[in-house]
Amino acid sequence: MKEIWEWGKAILLALGLAILLRTFVFSTSIVEGPSMFPTLENGEWVIYNKAIYFFKDPERGDIVIIRRPDKNYVKRVIGMPNETVEIKDHVLYINGKKHDQPYLTSESIMGTDDYGPVTVPEDSYLVMGDNRSISKDSRNGLGFIKESEIEGRTELVIFPFQEFELTR
């Protein structure tokens, strides 16, 4: 009987730890749609870090989970607070300086329409999907993203298993 009690305590402790980690540190999200292609694909499961932004601010290039009442979105941080962002002739400019986007395919770059210039509010971020021609993002529906709406930063793809990799 004592052995069963020890096993039960170990299982309860493991469950409690798993619940704490899931609630406060890591969680999963499923990528819906092709807006982050080719970086992330429709149906992939990602683990995201919910605690990272308690210790530091989001950075340009982070792939973040955005919490909205109707659904969550997976997008890349492009514009930081107080920056001016413009896309002209398929080139991204931040504060008037050309900014390279090595994570984009040439097709995504050519599919990026002119945008801006816009200045990101002090408490917000400008986000875009990597598949620029079809992404619902800060340019066309999501608007600027407040830091409080950012649920966390994606860390790795966990499913399908053959796609297991870091997202950065």
GROMACS .gro file of N, CA, C and O in nm, residues 17-143:
model
  508
   17LEU      N    1   0.321   1.992  -1.168
   17LEU     CA    2   0.430   2.061  -1.235
   17LEU      C    3   0.395   2.087  -1.382
   17LEU      O    4   0.420   2.197  -1.433
   18ALA      N    5   0.336   1.989  -1.448
   18ALA     CA    6   0.297   2.005  -1.588
   18ALA      C    7   0.193   2.116  -1.604
   18ALA      O    8   0.201   2.198  -1.696
   19ILE      N    9   0.098   2.121  -1.513
   19ILE     CA   10  -0.005   2.226  -1.519
   19ILE      C   11   0.057   2.364  -1.497
   19ILE      O   12   0.025   2.459  -1.568
   20LEU      N   13   0.147   2.375  -1.400
   20LEU     CA   14   0.215   2.503  -1.376
   20LEU      C   15   0.296   2.546  -1.498
   20LEU      O   16   0.291   2.663  -1.538
   21LEU      N   17   0.372   2.455  -1.556
   21LEU     CA   18   0.452   2.488  -1.675
   21LEU      C   19   0.363   2.530  -1.790
   21LEU      O   20   0.390   2.628  -1.859
   22ARG      N   21   0.254   2.457  -1.812
   22ARG     CA   22   0.162   2.488  -1.923
   22ARG      C   23   0.093   2.621  -1.902
   22ARG      O   24   0.069   2.696  -1.996
   23THR      N   25   0.061   2.654  -1.778
   23THR     CA   26  -0.011   2.777  -1.749
   23THR      C   27   0.079   2.900  -1.755
   23THR      O   28   0.039   3.004  -1.807
   24PHE      N   29   0.201   2.888  -1.703
   24PHE     CA   30   0.284   3.007  -1.687
   24PHE      C   31   0.410   3.013  -1.772
   24PHE      O   32   0.468   3.119  -1.786
   25VAL      N   33   0.456   2.902  -1.828
   25VAL     CA   34   0.584   2.903  -1.896
   25VAL      C   35   0.573   2.868  -2.044
   25VAL      O   36   0.613   2.946  -2.130
   26PHE      N   37   0.522   2.751  -2.077
   26PHE     CA   38   0.514   2.706  -2.216
   26PHE      C   39   0.373   2.662  -2.249
   26PHE      O   40   0.300   2.613  -2.163
   27SER      N   41   0.337   2.679  -2.375
   27SER     CA   42   0.208   2.631  -2.423
   27SER      C   43   0.225   2.595  -2.571
   27SER      O   44   0.331   2.615  -2.628
   28THR      N   45   0.120   2.543  -2.629
   28THR     CA   46   0.124   2.507  -2.770
   28THR      C   47   0.019   2.584  -2.847
   28THR      O   48  -0.081   2.630  -2.791
   29SER      N   49   0.045   2.599  -2.976
   29SER     CA   50  -0.051   2.663  -3.065
   29SER      C   51  -0.041   2.594  -3.200
   29SER      O   52   0.066   2.542  -3.236
   30ILE      N   53  -0.149   2.592  -3.272
   30ILE     CA   54  -0.152   2.533  -3.406
   30ILE      C   55  -0.155   2.646  -3.509
   30ILE      O   56  -0.236   2.739  -3.498
   31VAL      N   57  -0.066   2.639  -3.606
   31VAL     CA   58  -0.061   2.739  -3.712
   31VAL      C   59  -0.180   2.716  -3.804
   31VAL      O   60  -0.201   2.606  -3.853
   32GLU      N   61  -0.259   2.821  -3.824
   32GLU     CA   62  -0.377   2.812  -3.910
   32GLU      C   63  -0.355   2.896  -4.035
   32GLU      O   64  -0.337   3.017  -4.025
   33GLY      N   65  -0.353   2.833  -4.150
   33GLY     CA   66  -0.340   2.904  -4.276
   33GLY      C   67  -0.196   2.920  -4.320
   33GLY      O   68  -0.103   2.888  -4.248
   34PRO      N   69  -0.180   2.974  -4.440
   34PRO     CA   70  -0.047   2.984  -4.501
   34PRO      C   71   0.024   3.119  -4.481
   34PRO      O   72   0.123   3.147  -4.547
   35SER      N   73  -0.022   3.203  -4.388
   35SER     CA   74   0.034   3.338  -4.379
   35SER      C   75   0.178   3.344  -4.330
   35SER      O   76   0.246   3.444  -4.350
   36MET      N   77   0.229   3.238  -4.267
   36MET     CA   78   0.369   3.238  -4.221
   36MET      C   79   0.457   3.149  -4.308
   36MET      O   80   0.573   3.126  -4.276
   37PHE      N   81   0.404   3.099  -4.420
   37PHE     CA   82   0.482   3.014  -4.510
   37PHE      C   83   0.597   3.094  -4.570
   37PHE      O   84   0.577   3.211  -4.604
   38PRO      N   85   0.716   3.043  -4.586
   38PRO     CA   86   0.758   2.905  -4.565
   38PRO      C   87   0.813   2.877  -4.425
   38PRO      O   88   0.847   2.763  -4.395
   39THR      N   89   0.820   2.978  -4.338
   39THR     CA   90   0.876   2.957  -4.204
   39THR      C   91   0.794   2.858  -4.125
   39THR      O   92   0.848   2.765  -4.064
   40LEU      N   93   0.662   2.877  -4.123
   40LEU     CA   94   0.569   2.786  -4.056
   40LEU      C   95   0.459   2.752  -4.155
   40LEU      O   96   0.418   2.836  -4.234
   41GLU      N   97   0.412   2.628  -4.146
   41GLU     CA   98   0.310   2.582  -4.240
   41GLU      C   99   0.179   2.552  -4.170
   41GLU      O  100   0.177   2.521  -4.050
   42ASN      N  101   0.072   2.559  -4.245
   42ASN     CA  102  -0.061   2.530  -4.196
   42ASN      C  103  -0.062   2.393  -4.126
   42ASN      O  104  -0.013   2.294  -4.180
   43GLY      N  105  -0.117   2.389  -4.006
   43GLY     CA  106  -0.131   2.264  -3.932
   43GLY      C  107  -0.014   2.229  -3.842
   43GLY      O  108  -0.024   2.135  -3.763
   44GLU      N  109   0.097   2.302  -3.852
   44GLU     CA  110   0.210   2.273  -3.764
   44GLU      C  111   0.176   2.315  -3.621
   44GLU      O  112   0.107   2.414  -3.600
   45TRP      N  113   0.226   2.238  -3.527
   45TRP     CA  114   0.211   2.272  -3.385
   45TRP      C  115   0.341   2.333  -3.338
   45TRP      O  116   0.450   2.280  -3.365
   46VAL      N  117   0.330   2.446  -3.269
   46VAL     CA  118   0.449   2.511  -3.215
   46VAL      C  119   0.437   2.521  -3.063
   46VAL      O  120   0.327   2.530  -3.008
   47ILE      N  121   0.553   2.515  -2.999
   47ILE     CA  122   0.560   2.545  -2.856
   47ILE      C  123   0.601   2.690  -2.845
   47ILE      O  124   0.693   2.734  -2.915
   48TYR      N  125   0.531   2.764  -2.761
   48TYR     CA  126   0.571   2.903  -2.741
   48TYR      C  127   0.598   2.931  -2.594
   48TYR      O  128   0.543   2.868  -2.505
   49ASN      N  129   0.690   3.024  -2.574
   49ASN     CA  130   0.739   3.062  -2.442
   49ASN      C  131   0.652   3.176  -2.390
   49ASN      O  132   0.658   3.287  -2.443
   50LYS      N  133   0.575   3.149  -2.286
   50LYS     CA  134   0.485   3.250  -2.230
   50LYS      C  135   0.556   3.341  -2.129
   50LYS      O  136   0.507   3.448  -2.098
   51ALA      N  137   0.672   3.299  -2.080
   51ALA     CA  138   0.740   3.374  -1.973
   51ALA      C  139   0.843   3.472  -2.026
   51ALA      O  140   0.882   3.565  -1.955
   52ILE      N  141   0.890   3.456  -2.149
   52ILE     CA  142   1.003   3.533  -2.201
   52ILE      C  143   0.982   3.683  -2.190
   52ILE      O  144   1.073   3.758  -2.156
   53TYR      N  145   0.860   3.730  -2.217
   53TYR     CA  146   0.837   3.874  -2.219
   53TYR      C  147   0.810   3.934  -2.080
   53TYR      O  148   0.785   4.053  -2.069
   54PHE      N  149   0.820   3.852  -1.976
   54PHE     CA  150   0.823   3.906  -1.841
   54PHE      C  151   0.962   3.962  -1.812
   54PHE      O  152   0.980   4.047  -1.727
   55PHE      N  153   1.061   3.911  -1.884
   55PHE     CA  154   1.201   3.945  -1.858
   55PHE      C  155   1.261   4.038  -1.962
   55PHE      O  156   1.362   4.103  -1.936
   56LYS      N  157   1.203   4.042  -2.081
   56LYS     CA  158   1.254   4.128  -2.187
   56LYS      C  159   1.142   4.163  -2.282
   56LYS      O  160   1.038   4.098  -2.284
   57ASP      N  161   1.163   4.265  -2.361
   57ASP     CA  162   1.063   4.309  -2.458
   57ASP      C  163   1.076   4.227  -2.586
   57ASP      O  164   1.184   4.174  -2.617
   58PRO      N  165   0.966   4.218  -2.663
   58PRO     CA  166   0.977   4.153  -2.794
   58PRO      C  167   1.083   4.222  -2.880
   58PRO      O  168   1.105   4.343  -2.867
   59GLU      N  169   1.147   4.144  -2.965
   59GLU     CA  170   1.250   4.197  -3.055
   59GLU      C  171   1.206   4.180  -3.199
   59GLU      O  172   1.129   4.088  -3.231
   60ARG      N  173   1.261   4.264  -3.285
   60ARG     CA  174   1.233   4.252  -3.428
   60ARG      C  175   1.275   4.112  -3.474
   60ARG      O  176   1.381   4.063  -3.440
   61GLY      N  177   1.188   4.049  -3.549
   61GLY     CA  178   1.215   3.915  -3.600
   61GLY      C  179   1.154   3.805  -3.516
   61GLY      O  180   1.142   3.692  -3.563
   62ASP      N  181   1.115   3.834  -3.392
   62ASP     CA  182   1.050   3.731  -3.310
   62ASP      C  183   0.921   3.687  -3.376
   62ASP      O  184   0.845   3.771  -3.429
   63ILE      N  185   0.894   3.559  -3.373
   63ILE     CA  186   0.765   3.506  -3.418
   63ILE      C  187   0.680   3.491  -3.293
   63ILE      O  188   0.718   3.416  -3.202
   64VAL      N  189   0.569   3.565  -3.288
   64VAL     CA  190   0.491   3.574  -3.166
   64VAL      C  191   0.349   3.519  -3.185
   64VAL      O  192   0.297   3.514  -3.296
   65ILE      N  193   0.291   3.481  -3.073
   65ILE     CA  194   0.150   3.442  -3.068
   65ILE      C  195   0.074   3.564  -3.017
   65ILE      O  196   0.105   3.618  -2.911
   66ILE      N  197  -0.026   3.606  -3.094
   66ILE     CA  198  -0.107   3.724  -3.061
   66ILE      C  199  -0.244   3.677  -3.020
   66ILE      O  200  -0.312   3.606  -3.094
   67ARG      N  201  -0.284   3.716  -2.900
   67ARG     CA  202  -0.414   3.676  -2.846
   67ARG      C  203  -0.519   3.780  -2.883
   67ARG      O  204  -0.507   3.898  -2.853
   68ARG      N  205  -0.621   3.733  -2.951
   68ARG     CA  206  -0.737   3.816  -2.984
   68ARG      C  207  -0.861   3.739  -2.939
   68ARG      O  208  -0.859   3.617  -2.928
   69PRO      N  209  -0.973   3.808  -2.915
   69PRO     CA  210  -1.092   3.739  -2.865
   69PRO      C  211  -1.141   3.625  -2.955
   69PRO      O  212  -1.185   3.522  -2.905
   70ASP      N  213  -1.133   3.644  -3.087
   70ASP     CA  214  -1.187   3.543  -3.177
   70ASP      C  215  -1.090   3.427  -3.203
   70ASP      O  216  -1.131   3.315  -3.224
   71LYS      N  217  -0.958   3.454  -3.201
   71LYS     CA  218  -0.859   3.350  -3.226
   71LYS      C  219  -0.720   3.406  -3.200
   71LYS      O  220  -0.703   3.526  -3.183
   72ASN      N  221  -0.622   3.318  -3.197
   72ASN     CA  222  -0.483   3.359  -3.185
   72ASN      C  223  -0.420   3.365  -3.324
   72ASN      O  224  -0.459   3.291  -3.413
   73TYR      N  225  -0.321   3.454  -3.338
   73TYR     CA  226  -0.250   3.469  -3.465
   73TYR      C  227  -0.101   3.446  -3.440
   73TYR      O  228  -0.049   3.478  -3.333
   74VAL      N  229  -0.034   3.394  -3.542
   74VAL     CA  230   0.111   3.375  -3.538
   74VAL      C  231   0.170   3.470  -3.642
   74VAL      O  232   0.140   3.458  -3.761
   75LYS      N  233   0.252   3.565  -3.596
   75LYS     CA  234   0.309   3.667  -3.685
   75LYS      C  235   0.451   3.700  -3.641
   75LYS      O  236   0.493   3.668  -3.532
   76ARG      N  237   0.523   3.772  -3.729
   76ARG     CA  238   0.660   3.813  -3.700
   76ARG      C  239   0.661   3.963  -3.665
   76ARG      O  240   0.598   4.044  -3.732
   77VAL      N  241   0.735   3.998  -3.560
   77VAL     CA  242   0.751   4.137  -3.520
   77VAL      C  243   0.842   4.206  -3.623
   77VAL      O  244   0.954   4.162  -3.648
   78ILE      N  245   0.791   4.314  -3.682
   78ILE     CA  246   0.866   4.391  -3.782
   78ILE      C  247   0.900   4.530  -3.728
   78ILE      O  248   1.013   4.575  -3.735
   79GLY      N  249   0.800   4.600  -3.678
   79GLY     CA  250   0.819   4.736  -3.630
   79GLY      C  251   0.809   4.745  -3.479
   79GLY      O  252   0.717   4.690  -3.419
   80MET      N  253   0.904   4.815  -3.420
   80MET     CA  254   0.911   4.833  -3.275
   80MET      C  255   0.844   4.966  -3.237
   80MET      O  256   0.821   5.052  -3.324
   81PRO      N  257   0.814   4.985  -3.108
   81PRO     CA  258   0.752   5.111  -3.065
   81PRO      C  259   0.832   5.233  -3.112
   81PRO      O  260   0.955   5.235  -3.107
   82ASN      N  261   0.758   5.333  -3.161
   82ASN     CA  262   0.811   5.463  -3.206
   82ASN      C  263   0.891   5.457  -3.336
   82ASN      O  264   0.952   5.557  -3.374
   83GLU      N  265   0.895   5.345  -3.404
   83GLU     CA  266   0.965   5.337  -3.532
   83GLU      C  267   0.871   5.372  -3.646
   83GLU      O  268   0.750   5.349  -3.637
   84THR      N  269   0.928   5.423  -3.753
   84THR     CA  270   0.852   5.449  -3.875
   84THR      C  271   0.884   5.337  -3.973
   84THR      O  272   1.001   5.311  -4.002
   85VAL      N  273   0.778   5.272  -4.021
   85VAL     CA  274   0.791   5.157  -4.110
   85VAL      C  275   0.730   5.191  -4.245
   85VAL      O  276   0.620   5.247  -4.252
   86GLU      N  277   0.801   5.156  -4.351
   86GLU     CA  278   0.751   5.178  -4.486
   86GLU      C  279   0.801   5.064  -4.574
   86GLU      O  280   0.913   5.015  -4.559
   87ILE      N  281   0.714   5.023  -4.666
   87ILE     CA  282   0.754   4.929  -4.771
   87ILE      C  283   0.734   5.002  -4.902
   87ILE      O  284   0.624   5.050  -4.931
   88LYS      N  285   0.842   5.013  -4.979
   88LYS     CA  286   0.836   5.083  -5.106
   88LYS      C  287   0.913   5.002  -5.208
   88LYS      O  288   1.029   4.967  -5.185
   89ASP      N  289   0.846   4.973  -5.320
   89ASP     CA  290   0.907   4.893  -5.427
   89ASP      C  291   0.964   4.762  -5.372
   89ASP      O  292   1.077   4.724  -5.403
   90HIS      N  293   0.888   4.696  -5.284
   90HIS     CA  294   0.921   4.565  -5.227
   90HIS      C  295   1.036   4.567  -5.127
   90HIS      O  296   1.089   4.463  -5.091
   91VAL      N  297   1.076   4.684  -5.082
   91VAL     CA  298   1.186   4.697  -4.986
   91VAL      C  299   1.130   4.752  -4.855
   91VAL      O  300   1.054   4.850  -4.855
   92LEU      N  301   1.170   4.689  -4.743
   92LEU     CA  302   1.129   4.734  -4.611
   92LEU      C  303   1.227   4.840  -4.560
   92LEU      O  304   1.349   4.820  -4.562
   93TYR      N  305   1.170   4.953  -4.517
   93TYR     CA  306   1.250   5.059  -4.457
   93TYR      C  307   1.201   5.080  -4.314
   93TYR      O  308   1.081   5.089  -4.289
   94ILE      N  309   1.296   5.089  -4.223
   94ILE     CA  310   1.265   5.119  -4.084
   94ILE      C  311   1.343   5.245  -4.048
   94ILE      O  312   1.467   5.247  -4.059
   95ASN      N  313   1.268   5.347  -4.010
   95ASN     CA  314   1.327   5.479  -3.983
   95ASN      C  315   1.412   5.527  -4.100
   95ASN      O  316   1.520   5.583  -4.082
   96GLY      N  317   1.364   5.500  -4.221
   96GLY     CA  318   1.430   5.548  -4.342
   96GLY      C  319   1.547   5.463  -4.390
   96GLY      O  320   1.604   5.491  -4.495
   97LYS      N  321   1.583   5.358  -4.317
   97LYS     CA  322   1.696   5.274  -4.356
   97LYS      C  323   1.646   5.139  -4.407
   97LYS      O  324   1.557   5.077  -4.346
   98LYS      N  325   1.706   5.093  -4.516
   98LYS     CA  326   1.670   4.963  -4.574
   98LYS      C  327   1.697   4.854  -4.470
   98LYS      O  328   1.799   4.855  -4.402
   99HIS      N  329   1.602   4.761  -4.459
   99HIS     CA  330   1.614   4.653  -4.362
   99HIS      C  331   1.600   4.519  -4.435
   99HIS      O  332   1.499   4.494  -4.501
  100ASP      N  333   1.702   4.435  -4.427
  100ASP     CA  334   1.698   4.303  -4.491
  100ASP      C  335   1.605   4.210  -4.414
  100ASP      O  336   1.591   4.220  -4.291
  101GLN      N  337   1.545   4.116  -4.488
  101GLN     CA  338   1.455   4.018  -4.430
  101GLN      C  339   1.496   3.879  -4.481
  101GLN      O  340   1.432   3.824  -4.570
  102PRO      N  341   1.601   3.821  -4.426
  102PRO     CA  342   1.655   3.696  -4.478
  102PRO      C  343   1.560   3.577  -4.465
  102PRO      O  344   1.579   3.475  -4.533
  103TYR      N  345   1.458   3.587  -4.384
  103TYR     CA  346   1.362   3.480  -4.364
  103TYR      C  347   1.256   3.475  -4.474
  103TYR      O  348   1.177   3.382  -4.481
  104LEU      N  349   1.253   3.576  -4.563
  104LEU     CA  350   1.155   3.580  -4.670
  104LEU      C  351   1.211   3.519  -4.798
  104LEU      O  352   1.329   3.533  -4.828
  105THR      N  353   1.122   3.456  -4.874
  105THR     CA  354   1.160   3.409  -5.007
  105THR      C  355   1.152   3.527  -5.104
  105THR      O  356   1.087   3.628  -5.074
  106SER      N  357   1.215   3.515  -5.219
  106SER     CA  358   1.207   3.623  -5.318
  106SER      C  359   1.062   3.641  -5.363
  106SER      O  360   1.019   3.753  -5.392
  107GLU      N  361   0.985   3.532  -5.365
  107GLU     CA  362   0.843   3.541  -5.401
  107GLU      C  363   0.766   3.624  -5.298
  107GLU      O  364   0.682   3.707  -5.335
  108SER      N  365   0.794   3.603  -5.170
  108SER     CA  366   0.728   3.682  -5.065
  108SER      C  367   0.766   3.829  -5.075
  108SER      O  368   0.681   3.917  -5.057
  109ILE      N  369   0.893   3.856  -5.102
  109ILE     CA  370   0.938   3.995  -5.116
  109ILE      C  371   0.865   4.061  -5.232
  109ILE      O  372   0.814   4.173  -5.219
  110MET      N  373   0.858   3.993  -5.346
  110MET     CA  374   0.792   4.050  -5.464
  110MET      C  375   0.641   4.062  -5.444
  110MET      O  376   0.576   4.143  -5.509
  111GLY      N  377   0.585   3.983  -5.353
  111GLY     CA  378   0.441   3.988  -5.325
  111GLY      C  379   0.404   4.092  -5.221
  111GLY      O  380   0.288   4.105  -5.184
  112THR      N  381   0.503   4.167  -5.173
  112THR     CA  382   0.479   4.268  -5.071
  112THR      C  383   0.447   4.401  -5.137
  112THR      O  384   0.531   4.459  -5.205
  113ASP      N  385   0.326   4.448  -5.117
  113ASP     CA  386   0.284   4.577  -5.173
  113ASP      C  387   0.340   4.693  -5.092
  113ASP      O  388   0.380   4.678  -4.976
  114ASP      N  389   0.338   4.810  -5.154
  114ASP     CA  390   0.379   4.932  -5.085
  114ASP      C  391   0.290   4.953  -4.963
  114ASP      O  392   0.169   4.922  -4.964
  115TYR      N  393   0.349   5.009  -4.859
  115TYR     CA  394   0.277   5.030  -4.733
  115TYR      C  395   0.344   5.145  -4.658
  115TYR      O  396   0.466   5.155  -4.653
  116GLY      N  397   0.263   5.229  -4.599
  116GLY     CA  398   0.315   5.334  -4.513
  116GLY      C  399   0.363   5.456  -4.589
  116GLY      O  400   0.330   5.473  -4.706
  117PRO      N  401   0.441   5.537  -4.524
  117PRO     CA  402   0.502   5.516  -4.393
  117PRO      C  403   0.401   5.533  -4.279
  117PRO      O  404   0.311   5.615  -4.286
  118VAL      N  405   0.422   5.451  -4.174
  118VAL     CA  406   0.342   5.460  -4.052
  118VAL      C  407   0.438   5.460  -3.934
  118VAL      O  408   0.545   5.399  -3.940
  119THR      N  409   0.398   5.528  -3.829
  119THR     CA  410   0.477   5.528  -3.706
  119THR      C  411   0.407   5.441  -3.604
  119THR      O  412   0.287   5.457  -3.577
  120VAL      N  413   0.480   5.345  -3.550
  120VAL     CA  414   0.425   5.251  -3.452
  120VAL      C  415   0.407   5.324  -3.318
  120VAL      O  416   0.501   5.389  -3.271
  121PRO      N  417   0.288   5.316  -3.258
  121PRO     CA  418   0.266   5.382  -3.129
  121PRO      C  419   0.363   5.330  -3.022
  121PRO      O  420   0.415   5.219  -3.031
  122GLU      N  421   0.382   5.411  -2.920
  122GLU     CA  422   0.480   5.382  -2.815
  122GLU      C  423   0.460   5.246  -2.749
  122GLU      O  424   0.556   5.179  -2.715
  123ASP      N  425   0.338   5.206  -2.728
  123ASP     CA  426   0.312   5.082  -2.654
  123ASP      C  427   0.272   4.966  -2.746
  123ASP      O  428   0.206   4.872  -2.703
  124SER      N  429   0.313   4.970  -2.872
  124SER     CA  430   0.266   4.872  -2.969
  124SER      C  431   0.377   4.822  -3.060
  124SER      O  432   0.489   4.874  -3.058
  125TYR      N  433   0.341   4.721  -3.140
  125TYR     CA  434   0.431   4.661  -3.237
  125TYR      C  435   0.358   4.646  -3.370
  125TYR      O  436   0.236   4.635  -3.374
  126LEU      N  437   0.434   4.645  -3.478
  126LEU     CA  438   0.381   4.618  -3.610
  126LEU      C  439   0.425   4.477  -3.646
  126LEU      O  440   0.544   4.444  -3.636
  127VAL      N  441   0.330   4.391  -3.683
  127VAL     CA  442   0.360   4.252  -3.716
  127VAL      C  443   0.315   4.221  -3.858
  127VAL      O  444   0.222   4.283  -3.910
  128MET      N  445   0.383   4.124  -3.919
  128MET     CA  446   0.345   4.077  -4.052
  128MET      C  447   0.368   3.926  -4.059
  128MET      O  448   0.452   3.872  -3.989
  129GLY      N  449   0.292   3.864  -4.147
  129GLY     CA  450   0.319   3.725  -4.180
  129GLY      C  451   0.430   3.718  -4.283
  129GLY      O  452   0.454   3.815  -4.356
  130ASP      N  453   0.498   3.606  -4.291
  130ASP     CA  454   0.608   3.591  -4.387
  130ASP      C  455   0.558   3.575  -4.530
  130ASP      O  456   0.629   3.604  -4.625
  131ASN      N  457   0.435   3.529  -4.547
  131ASN     CA  458   0.375   3.516  -4.679
  131ASN      C  459   0.294   3.644  -4.703
  131ASN      O  460   0.173   3.648  -4.691
  132ARG      N  461   0.366   3.751  -4.733
  132ARG     CA  462   0.314   3.887  -4.728
  132ARG      C  463   0.191   3.913  -4.815
  132ARG      O  464   0.107   3.994  -4.780
  133SER      N  465   0.181   3.846  -4.929
  133SER     CA  466   0.071   3.878  -5.020
  133SER      C  467  -0.064   3.830  -4.969
  133SER      O  468  -0.167   3.879  -5.013
  134ILE      N  469  -0.067   3.737  -4.875
  134ILE     CA  470  -0.196   3.686  -4.827
  134ILE      C  471  -0.216   3.699  -4.677
  134ILE      O  472  -0.318   3.656  -4.624
  135SER      N  473  -0.121   3.757  -4.606
  135SER     CA  474  -0.126   3.760  -4.461
  135SER      C  475  -0.218   3.869  -4.408
  135SER      O  476  -0.210   3.984  -4.449
  136LYS      N  477  -0.304   3.830  -4.314
  136LYS     CA  478  -0.380   3.929  -4.236
  136LYS      C  479  -0.288   3.969  -4.121
  136LYS      O  480  -0.251   3.885  -4.039
  137ASP      N  481  -0.247   4.094  -4.119
  137ASP     CA  482  -0.151   4.139  -4.018
  137ASP      C  483  -0.172   4.286  -3.988
  137ASP      O  484  -0.281   4.339  -4.013
  138SER      N  485  -0.071   4.355  -3.936
  138SER     CA  486  -0.086   4.495  -3.896
  138SER      C  487  -0.123   4.585  -4.013
  138SER      O  488  -0.182   4.691  -3.993
  139ARG      N  489  -0.092   4.543  -4.135
  139ARG     CA  490  -0.121   4.627  -4.251
  139ARG      C  491  -0.267   4.625  -4.291
  139ARG      O  492  -0.315   4.718  -4.355
  140ASN      N  493  -0.340   4.519  -4.257
  140ASN     CA  494  -0.471   4.501  -4.319
  140ASN      C  495  -0.573   4.427  -4.231
  140ASN      O  496  -0.642   4.340  -4.281
  141GLY      N  497  -0.584   4.461  -4.109
  141GLY     CA  498  -0.689   4.396  -4.030
  141GLY      C  499  -0.655   4.379  -3.883
  141GLY      O  500  -0.741   4.394  -3.798
  142LEU      N  501  -0.531   4.348  -3.851
  142LEU     CA  502  -0.496   4.331  -3.710
  142LEU      C  503  -0.457   4.463  -3.645
  142LEU      O  504  -0.470   4.478  -3.524
  143GLY      N  505  -0.408   4.556  -3.725
  143GLY     CA  506  -0.364   4.684  -3.669
  143GLY      C  507  -0.238   4.666  -3.585
  143GLY      O  508  -0.174   4.561  -3.586
   0.00000   0.00000   0.00000
